[in-house]
Amino acid sequence: MQYLVCYAVALIVALLAKSWKKAAFITLPILFLLTQIVPGYVPRTKVALVENKKLKLLFFNVYSGNRNYNRFMDYVKSENPDIIVLAEVNYKWWNALAELRTDYPHHKESLRDDNFGIAMLSRIPFDEAAIVKRGNRGVPSIRALLFNKKLCIWGTHPLPPRRLDYSINRNKQLKFLANKVVAGSNTVIIGDLNTVPWSPYFKDLLTDANLYDSRQGYGNQASWPSGNSLIRIPIDHCLLSPSINVISRKIGPDLYSDHLPVVIEIEF
């Protein structure tokens, strides 16, 4: 989106200067960017459902150094989700969430002192819940089955692409997740994927796992960094099987993390 704005400004300048060749040259990347952005604003056709179960999920990368626990707790109470998935959860955060676990008694967590602890809290009982690790760094994901194993939810947080080995590890984790999705199942992958929707690795995940981006019809939905809307990009995602409909999707307020929360209501 930021590139589109920059190119649009450049195009206006070129047109005002009557520099037609430059204007024509600038139009090409604008057209390409539009092909990447416009589909996100086109609503997806919903599928017909038999059971029509509804579920509200909240994902939030808490930022391990964030100590504004009460602000988050208040937000959870206001949104009242059925399932909460959290990234960067350490022991301090987990202890602070003790009260929350009264309302969300079913949980699975892998607490770490680095930025890759993860937790899933639910009002709905798990049929199964497991910590799944892949790669030499042992970055954990959570796989949970619910509703008599009719729904599979993955909570995940791959490494950020800060350097080459991290990028390779992230890409392998996305591939790993794609291979774990059972064909024909109701699957949700939710988390900070540390990649943008126009990344080829993100697109491969959608294709290989036969999932779709829940942002479809809801626009950009940028979530990081929280402190600067001008450079904010969508890296916190919720991917769904075609058998799952989105009822609503939104980005939440600043909760003193570097990420904004994602709240999504689905039906299947």
Tab-separated table of C-alpha atoms in Angstrom:
chain	number	residue	atom	x	y	z
A	1	MET	CA	0.000	0.000	0.000
A	2	GLN	CA	2.852	2.390	0.865
A	3	TYR	CA	4.500	1.753	-2.506
A	4	LEU	CA	1.218	2.451	-4.269
A	5	VAL	CA	0.896	5.829	-2.546
A	6	CYS	CA	4.482	6.769	-3.442
A	7	TYR	CA	4.032	5.801	-7.074
A	8	ALA	CA	0.697	7.648	-7.225
A	9	VAL	CA	2.366	10.828	-5.964
A	10	ALA	CA	5.161	10.379	-8.513
A	11	LEU	CA	2.573	9.906	-11.256
A	12	ILE	CA	0.779	13.129	-10.301
A	13	VAL	CA	4.083	15.017	-10.339
A	14	ALA	CA	4.937	13.586	-13.763
A	15	LEU	CA	1.519	14.504	-15.155
A	16	LEU	CA	1.721	18.041	-13.793
A	17	ALA	CA	5.137	18.372	-15.408
A	18	LYS	CA	3.680	16.977	-18.656
A	19	SER	CA	6.389	14.322	-18.657
A	20	TRP	CA	4.353	11.743	-20.530
A	21	LYS	CA	7.077	9.120	-20.872
A	22	LYS	CA	7.802	9.178	-17.134
A	23	ALA	CA	4.087	9.026	-16.414
A	24	ALA	CA	3.706	5.987	-18.660
A	25	PHE	CA	6.715	4.325	-17.003
A	26	ILE	CA	5.340	4.987	-13.496
A	27	THR	CA	1.927	3.613	-14.476
A	28	LEU	CA	3.338	0.098	-14.961
A	29	PRO	CA	4.253	-0.594	-11.306
A	30	ILE	CA	0.989	1.057	-10.225
A	31	LEU	CA	-0.971	-1.421	-12.328
A	32	PHE	CA	1.049	-4.304	-10.888
A	33	LEU	CA	0.484	-3.134	-7.315
A	34	LEU	CA	-3.227	-2.782	-7.965
A	35	THR	CA	-3.362	-6.440	-9.025
A	36	GLN	CA	-1.922	-7.323	-5.602
A	37	ILE	CA	-4.110	-4.979	-3.538
A	38	VAL	CA	-7.546	-4.765	-5.183
A	39	PRO	CA	-8.457	-8.483	-4.754
A	40	GLY	CA	-8.210	-8.012	-0.981
A	41	TYR	CA	-11.184	-5.641	-1.131
A	42	VAL	CA	-13.396	-7.997	-3.156
A	43	PRO	CA	-15.707	-10.006	-0.854
A	44	ARG	CA	-15.454	-13.768	-1.004
A	45	THR	CA	-18.554	-15.741	-1.894
A	46	LYS	CA	-19.625	-17.632	1.209
A	47	VAL	CA	-20.131	-21.388	1.064
A	48	ALA	CA	-23.353	-23.069	2.166
A	49	LEU	CA	-23.003	-24.685	5.584
A	50	VAL	CA	-24.720	-27.667	7.192
A	51	GLU	CA	-23.981	-27.246	10.912
A	52	ASN	CA	-23.259	-23.502	10.940
A	53	LYS	CA	-21.070	-23.380	14.054
A	54	LYS	CA	-19.769	-19.912	14.939
A	55	LEU	CA	-16.462	-19.083	16.592
A	56	LYS	CA	-14.684	-15.861	17.539
A	57	LEU	CA	-10.887	-15.852	17.673
A	58	LEU	CA	-8.424	-13.269	18.904
A	59	PHE	CA	-4.743	-13.340	17.986
A	60	PHE	CA	-2.228	-11.030	19.587
A	61	ASN	CA	1.554	-10.861	19.569
A	62	VAL	CA	1.867	-9.454	23.076
A	63	TYR	CA	5.523	-8.319	22.715
A	64	SER	CA	7.493	-10.028	25.456
A	65	GLY	CA	8.649	-6.720	26.983
A	66	ASN	CA	5.103	-5.348	27.269
A	67	ARG	CA	3.911	-5.031	30.873
A	68	ASN	CA	0.473	-3.532	30.212
A	69	TYR	CA	-1.309	-6.737	31.138
A	70	ASN	CA	-4.481	-5.063	32.385
A	71	ARG	CA	-5.002	-3.198	29.120
A	72	PHE	CA	-4.965	-6.517	27.290
A	73	MET	CA	-7.256	-8.175	29.847
A	74	ASP	CA	-9.764	-5.342	29.486
A	75	TYR	CA	-9.665	-5.719	25.715
A	76	VAL	CA	-10.340	-9.446	25.963
A	77	LYS	CA	-13.363	-8.735	28.149
A	78	SER	CA	-14.672	-6.204	25.632
A	79	GLU	CA	-14.268	-8.541	22.649
A	80	ASN	CA	-15.290	-11.740	24.460
A	81	PRO	CA	-13.606	-14.200	22.056
A	82	ASP	CA	-14.056	-17.963	22.288
A	83	ILE	CA	-10.395	-18.690	21.610
A	84	ILE	CA	-7.276	-16.599	22.223
A	85	VAL	CA	-3.925	-17.278	20.573
A	86	LEU	CA	-0.914	-15.369	21.896
A	87	ALA	CA	2.649	-15.040	20.614
A	88	GLU	CA	5.783	-13.984	22.550
A	89	VAL	CA	4.304	-15.325	25.783
A	90	ASN	CA	6.884	-15.633	28.561
A	91	TYR	CA	6.510	-16.655	32.200
A	92	LYS	CA	5.705	-13.108	33.348
A	93	TRP	CA	2.885	-12.846	30.848
A	94	TRP	CA	1.533	-16.265	31.729
A	95	ASN	CA	1.455	-15.463	35.426
A	96	ALA	CA	-0.320	-12.184	34.685
A	97	LEU	CA	-2.985	-14.086	32.731
A	98	ALA	CA	-3.955	-16.297	35.693
A	99	GLU	CA	-7.300	-14.524	36.097
A	100	LEU	CA	-8.040	-14.944	32.399
A	101	ARG	CA	-7.627	-18.703	32.671
A	102	THR	CA	-10.701	-18.830	34.900
A	103	ASP	CA	-12.817	-17.895	31.872
A	104	TYR	CA	-10.615	-19.862	29.482
A	105	PRO	CA	-9.921	-23.101	31.372
A	106	HIS	CA	-8.731	-25.080	28.354
A	107	HIS	CA	-5.248	-24.075	27.321
A	108	LYS	CA	-1.997	-25.247	25.808
A	109	GLU	CA	1.198	-23.261	26.090
A	110	SER	CA	4.933	-23.333	25.444
A	111	LEU	CA	6.498	-20.592	27.559
A	112	ARG	CA	9.927	-19.256	26.645
A	113	ASP	CA	12.223	-16.441	27.689
A	114	ASP	CA	12.912	-15.472	24.077
A	115	ASN	CA	10.276	-14.045	21.703
A	116	PHE	CA	8.797	-17.383	20.640
A	117	GLY	CA	6.616	-18.549	23.484
A	118	ILE	CA	3.076	-19.326	22.348
A	119	ALA	CA	-0.247	-20.047	24.032
A	120	MET	CA	-3.799	-20.964	23.105
A	121	LEU	CA	-6.652	-20.417	25.567
A	122	SER	CA	-10.185	-21.619	24.927
A	123	ARG	CA	-13.640	-21.705	26.434
A	124	ILE	CA	-14.323	-24.745	24.283
A	125	PRO	CA	-12.764	-28.056	25.354
A	126	PHE	CA	-9.925	-29.390	23.233
A	127	ASP	CA	-10.317	-32.894	21.831
A	128	GLU	CA	-6.566	-32.824	21.407
A	129	ALA	CA	-3.909	-30.156	21.873
A	130	ALA	CA	-0.200	-30.495	21.246
A	131	ILE	CA	2.983	-28.462	20.993
A	132	VAL	CA	4.605	-29.048	17.608
A	133	LYS	CA	8.209	-28.041	16.989
A	134	ARG	CA	10.049	-27.861	13.689
A	135	GLY	CA	13.587	-26.847	12.835
A	136	ASN	CA	16.844	-26.709	14.727
A	137	ARG	CA	15.664	-23.744	16.818
A	138	GLY	CA	12.649	-25.655	18.086
A	139	VAL	CA	10.196	-22.787	17.512
A	140	PRO	CA	6.853	-24.093	18.852
A	141	SER	CA	3.433	-24.082	17.245
A	142	ILE	CA	0.183	-25.304	18.779
A	143	ARG	CA	-2.207	-27.699	17.063
A	144	ALA	CA	-5.649	-28.099	18.615
A	145	LEU	CA	-8.682	-30.140	17.578
A	146	LEU	CA	-12.171	-29.078	18.680
A	147	PHE	CA	-15.845	-29.855	18.086
A	148	ASN	CA	-15.336	-33.629	17.983
A	149	LYS	CA	-12.242	-33.115	15.820
A	150	LYS	CA	-14.236	-31.255	13.167
A	151	LEU	CA	-12.038	-28.160	13.468
A	152	CYS	CA	-8.240	-27.932	13.548
A	153	ILE	CA	-6.576	-24.714	14.737
A	154	TRP	CA	-2.872	-24.017	14.368
A	155	GLY	CA	-1.307	-21.191	16.342
A	156	THR	CA	2.135	-20.342	15.038
A	157	HIS	CA	4.923	-17.741	15.032
A	158	PRO	CA	7.813	-18.434	12.622
A	159	LEU	CA	11.144	-16.653	12.862
A	160	PRO	CA	11.353	-13.130	11.384
A	161	PRO	CA	13.364	-12.727	8.163
A	162	ARG	CA	16.078	-10.631	9.822
A	163	ARG	CA	18.894	-12.596	8.226
A	164	LEU	CA	19.282	-15.381	5.682
A	165	ASP	CA	19.170	-18.364	8.060
A	166	TYR	CA	16.078	-16.937	9.782
A	167	SER	CA	14.374	-16.449	6.407
A	168	ILE	CA	15.156	-20.016	5.392
A	169	ASN	CA	13.819	-21.307	8.714
A	170	ARG	CA	10.617	-19.272	8.346
A	171	ASN	CA	10.048	-20.530	4.821
A	172	LYS	CA	10.559	-24.121	5.930
A	173	GLN	CA	8.086	-23.653	8.753
A	174	LEU	CA	5.459	-22.299	6.357
A	175	LYS	CA	6.063	-25.312	4.116
A	176	PHE	CA	5.843	-27.600	7.141
A	177	LEU	CA	2.463	-26.121	8.073
A	178	ALA	CA	1.178	-26.541	4.531
A	179	ASN	CA	2.133	-30.215	4.602
A	180	LYS	CA	0.330	-30.709	7.924
A	181	VAL	CA	-3.048	-29.474	6.697
A	182	VAL	CA	-5.328	-32.432	6.051
A	183	ALA	CA	-7.137	-32.217	2.724
A	184	GLY	CA	-10.853	-31.597	3.134
A	185	SER	CA	-10.573	-30.604	6.792
A	186	ASN	CA	-11.793	-27.446	8.522
A	187	THR	CA	-8.448	-25.807	9.277
A	188	VAL	CA	-7.430	-22.452	10.730
A	189	ILE	CA	-3.835	-21.218	10.756
A	190	ILE	CA	-3.544	-18.097	12.879
A	191	GLY	CA	-0.512	-16.172	14.050
A	192	ASP	CA	2.309	-13.779	13.343
A	193	LEU	CA	3.656	-15.394	10.175
A	194	ASN	CA	6.364	-12.756	9.730
A	195	THR	CA	5.533	-12.442	6.058
A	196	VAL	CA	3.294	-10.277	3.905
A	197	PRO	CA	0.457	-11.518	1.665
A	198	TRP	CA	2.339	-10.713	-1.544
A	199	SER	CA	5.310	-12.884	-0.540
A	200	PRO	CA	5.716	-15.952	-2.791
A	201	TYR	CA	6.152	-18.108	0.329
A	202	PHE	CA	2.827	-16.893	1.701
A	203	LYS	CA	1.151	-17.599	-1.625
A	204	ASP	CA	2.723	-21.072	-1.707
A	205	LEU	CA	1.297	-21.771	1.750
A	206	LEU	CA	-2.187	-20.857	0.559
A	207	THR	CA	-1.863	-22.942	-2.592
A	208	ASP	CA	-0.188	-25.996	-1.075
A	209	ALA	CA	-2.562	-26.166	1.911
A	210	ASN	CA	-5.661	-25.118	-0.079
A	211	LEU	CA	-6.402	-22.226	2.266
A	212	TYR	CA	-7.545	-18.654	1.694
A	213	ASP	CA	-6.584	-15.377	3.324
A	214	SER	CA	-9.287	-14.181	5.734
A	215	ARG	CA	-8.445	-10.566	4.781
A	216	GLN	CA	-10.279	-11.111	1.494
A	217	GLY	CA	-13.040	-8.538	1.366
A	218	TYR	CA	-11.658	-6.645	4.377
A	219	GLY	CA	-8.783	-4.789	2.764
A	220	ASN	CA	-5.225	-4.313	3.938
A	221	GLN	CA	-5.716	-5.090	7.662
A	222	ALA	CA	-2.149	-4.011	8.487
A	223	SER	CA	-1.002	-4.967	11.993
A	224	TRP	CA	2.722	-4.161	12.354
A	225	PRO	CA	4.361	-1.921	13.467
A	226	SER	CA	1.654	-0.550	15.718
A	227	GLY	CA	3.407	2.774	16.260
A	228	ASN	CA	3.518	3.971	12.645
A	229	SER	CA	0.501	3.618	10.379
A	230	LEU	CA	2.429	5.005	7.398
A	231	ILE	CA	4.688	1.952	7.179
A	232	ARG	CA	2.329	-0.612	8.740
A	233	ILE	CA	2.015	-3.941	6.928
A	234	PRO	CA	-0.122	-7.085	7.396
A	235	ILE	CA	1.993	-9.860	8.935
A	236	ASP	CA	-0.504	-11.188	11.503
A	237	HIS	CA	-2.721	-13.590	9.621
A	238	CYS	CA	-5.639	-15.967	9.800
A	239	LEU	CA	-5.830	-18.517	6.990
A	240	LEU	CA	-8.891	-20.683	6.493
A	241	SER	CA	-10.100	-23.752	4.646
A	242	PRO	CA	-12.611	-23.001	1.853
A	243	SER	CA	-15.281	-24.725	3.985
A	244	ILE	CA	-15.048	-21.906	6.577
A	245	ASN	CA	-16.740	-18.518	6.147
A	246	VAL	CA	-15.629	-15.214	7.638
A	247	ILE	CA	-18.381	-13.315	9.453
A	248	SER	CA	-16.196	-10.367	10.428
A	249	ARG	CA	-12.526	-9.444	10.670
A	250	LYS	CA	-10.858	-6.412	12.191
A	251	ILE	CA	-7.622	-5.019	13.575
A	252	GLY	CA	-7.803	-4.000	17.216
A	253	PRO	CA	-6.371	-0.991	19.085
A	254	ASP	CA	-2.866	-0.305	20.332
A	255	LEU	CA	-2.249	-2.472	23.403
A	256	TYR	CA	1.367	-1.346	23.893
A	257	SER	CA	2.820	-4.115	21.752
A	258	ASP	CA	4.594	-3.548	18.448
A	259	HIS	CA	1.709	-5.530	16.906
A	260	LEU	CA	-2.009	-4.814	16.795
A	261	PRO	CA	-4.448	-7.615	17.653
A	262	VAL	CA	-6.511	-9.447	15.041
A	263	VAL	CA	-10.119	-10.384	15.829
A	264	ILE	CA	-12.031	-12.667	13.507
A	265	GLU	CA	-15.428	-14.354	13.620
A	266	ILE	CA	-15.897	-17.483	11.532
A	267	GLU	CA	-18.566	-20.064	10.813
A	268	PHE	CA	-18.217	-23.624	9.556
